[in-house]
Coordinates of C-alpha atoms in Angstrom, one line a residue:
M1 CA 16.4 -25.6 21.9
D2 CA 17.8 -28.6 22.5
L3 CA 17.9 -29.8 26.7
A4 CA 21.0 -31.4 26.7
F5 CA 22.7 -28.1 25.4
C6 CA 20.2 -26.5 28.1
S7 CA 21.1 -28.3 31.4
A8 CA 25.2 -27.3 30.2
L9 CA 24.3 -24.0 31.1
S10 CA 23.3 -22.6 33.4
A11 CA 19.4 -22.1 33.9
C12 CA 19.3 -18.4 34.3
E13 CA 21.4 -18.1 30.5
C14 CA 19.5 -21.1 29.3
S15 CA 16.2 -19.0 29.5
R16 CA 17.6 -16.6 28.7
M17 CA 18.7 -17.9 25.6
A18 CA 15.2 -19.1 24.7
S19 CA 13.4 -15.6 25.4
D20 CA 16.2 -14.3 23.3
P21 CA 13.9 -13.2 20.4
K22 CA 15.9 -14.5 16.6
V23 CA 17.2 -11.7 14.7
H24 CA 16.6 -11.6 10.6
T25 CA 18.1 -9.6 7.9
F26 CA 15.5 -7.8 5.9
E27 CA 16.7 -9.6 2.6
E28 CA 15.1 -12.8 4.3
V29 CA 12.2 -10.7 5.2
A30 CA 11.3 -9.2 1.9
I31 CA 11.8 -12.4 0.0
H32 CA 8.5 -13.8 2.4
N33 CA 6.2 -11.9 0.1
K34 CA 3.4 -14.1 -1.9
T35 CA 0.2 -15.5 -0.3
K36 CA 1.2 -18.5 0.4
D37 CA 4.5 -17.3 2.5
C38 CA 3.8 -14.0 3.4
W39 CA 6.1 -12.0 6.5
L40 CA 5.8 -8.6 7.2
I41 CA 7.8 -5.7 9.3
I42 CA 5.8 -4.1 12.1
S43 CA 7.5 -1.6 14.7
G44 CA 11.2 -3.4 14.3
K45 CA 9.4 -7.2 14.9
V46 CA 8.9 -9.1 12.2
Y47 CA 5.2 -11.7 11.7
D48 CA 4.6 -14.4 9.8
V49 CA 1.2 -13.2 9.0
T50 CA 1.1 -16.6 5.9
P51 CA -2.1 -17.8 8.2
F52 CA -3.7 -15.0 9.0
M53 CA -4.1 -14.0 4.8
E54 CA -7.2 -15.8 4.3
D55 CA -9.0 -14.2 7.5
H56 CA -7.9 -10.6 6.9
P57 CA -10.1 -8.1 7.4
G58 CA -9.1 -5.4 4.0
G59 CA -8.3 -8.5 1.9
D60 CA -4.6 -11.0 1.9
E61 CA -4.2 -7.8 -1.0
V62 CA -4.1 -5.3 1.6
L63 CA -0.9 -7.8 3.8
L64 CA 0.8 -8.5 0.1
S65 CA 1.3 -5.0 -0.7
A66 CA 3.3 -3.9 3.3
T67 CA 5.5 -6.7 2.3
G68 CA 9.2 -5.6 1.2
K69 CA 9.4 -2.9 3.3
D70 CA 8.9 -1.4 7.0
A71 CA 5.2 -2.1 7.6
T72 CA 4.8 0.0 10.9
N73 CA 3.0 2.9 9.0
D74 CA 0.4 1.0 7.0
F75 CA -0.4 -1.2 9.9
E76 CA -0.5 2.8 12.0
D77 CA -2.8 4.7 9.4
V78 CA -5.1 2.4 9.5
G79 CA -6.0 2.2 13.5
H80 CA -6.0 -1.1 14.5
S81 CA -7.6 -1.8 17.4
D82 CA -6.6 -3.2 20.1
S83 CA -7.5 -7.0 19.6
A84 CA -6.1 -6.8 16.5
R85 CA -2.6 -5.7 18.3
E86 CA -3.4 -8.3 20.9
M87 CA -3.7 -11.1 18.0
M88 CA -0.4 -10.2 16.3
E89 CA 1.3 -11.5 19.4
T90 CA 0.7 -15.1 17.8
Y91 CA 2.6 -14.6 14.9
Y92 CA 5.3 -13.3 15.9
I93 CA 9.1 -14.4 14.8
G94 CA 12.1 -12.3 15.9
E95 CA 12.9 -9.5 15.6
I96 CA 14.2 -7.3 12.0
D97 CA 17.6 -5.9 12.5
S98 CA 17.9 -2.6 12.0
K99 CA 21.2 -2.0 10.3
T100 CA 19.8 -4.4 7.1
V101 CA 15.9 -2.5 6.6
P102 CA 17.5 0.4 3.6
A103 CA 16.4 4.1 4.7
K104 CA 14.8 4.9 2.2
R105 CA 12.7 2.4 -0.3
T106 CA 13.1 2.9 -3.6
Y107 CA 10.2 5.1 -5.7
I108 CA 9.1 3.4 -9.0
P109 CA 6.7 5.6 -10.4
P110 CA 2.9 3.9 -11.5
Q111 CA 3.0 3.2 -16.2
Q112 CA 1.3 6.5 -16.9
A113 CA -0.7 6.4 -20.8
A114 CA 1.4 7.2 -23.5
Y115 CA 1.4 11.1 -24.5
N116 CA -0.4 11.8 -27.1
P117 CA 1.1 13.8 -29.4
D118 CA -1.7 14.7 -31.2
K119 CA -4.1 16.9 -28.8
T120 CA -6.9 17.5 -32.2
P121 CA -10.0 16.4 -30.1
E122 CA -9.7 17.0 -26.8
F123 CA -9.1 20.9 -28.7
V124 CA -12.0 20.2 -31.0
I125 CA -14.6 18.9 -28.1
K126 CA -13.3 22.2 -25.7
I127 CA -14.3 25.1 -28.6
L128 CA -16.8 23.2 -29.8
Q129 CA -18.7 23.4 -25.7
F130 CA -17.9 27.2 -25.8
L131 CA -18.7 27.9 -29.3
V132 CA -22.5 25.1 -29.6
P133 CA -23.8 28.2 -26.0
L134 CA -23.0 30.7 -27.8
L135 CA -24.7 29.0 -31.5
I136 CA -27.5 28.2 -29.3
L137 CA -28.3 32.0 -27.5
G138 CA -27.4 33.7 -31.1
L139 CA -30.4 31.4 -32.8
A140 CA -32.3 32.8 -29.7
I141 CA -31.9 35.7 -30.4
A142 CA -32.4 36.1 -33.9
V143 CA -35.7 34.2 -33.7
R144 CA -37.1 36.2 -31.1
H145 CA -36.2 39.4 -33.3
Y146 CA -37.5 38.2 -36.6
T147 CA -40.7 36.5 -35.3
K148 CA -41.1 39.6 -33.1
K149 CA -44.8 41.8 -34.7
E150 CA -44.0 45.5 -34.5

């Protein structure tokens, strides 16, 4: 904060302005989704975790997968330690404007294998799994019956 600007304000107003966190929009935070520039939203707060990417115990992929959304559930589900929660304070850069966070993230279904209309190989395998044991049993009974002395 500019010192000349602060001197024009009362001490109370200046300290209040310095302690007011910057409010970020969701769109602003969502663009920071790379290894060299990674911001996360956790419990309404914005964290620039870029310096922590290489040191994160779960790897940088875990952090990158939490970008572009409210990562509170992802963070809480893991059960982070108290020291991890304290460490977060060093990466805190502001608050999120809750009005800009989408109520629900658009679900993108995972890519599925192409539909195989020709199920013949799978059907043949299932039939063989049933018939081969029956044939072995029948063969064992036939051998026993014909080799039995009377």
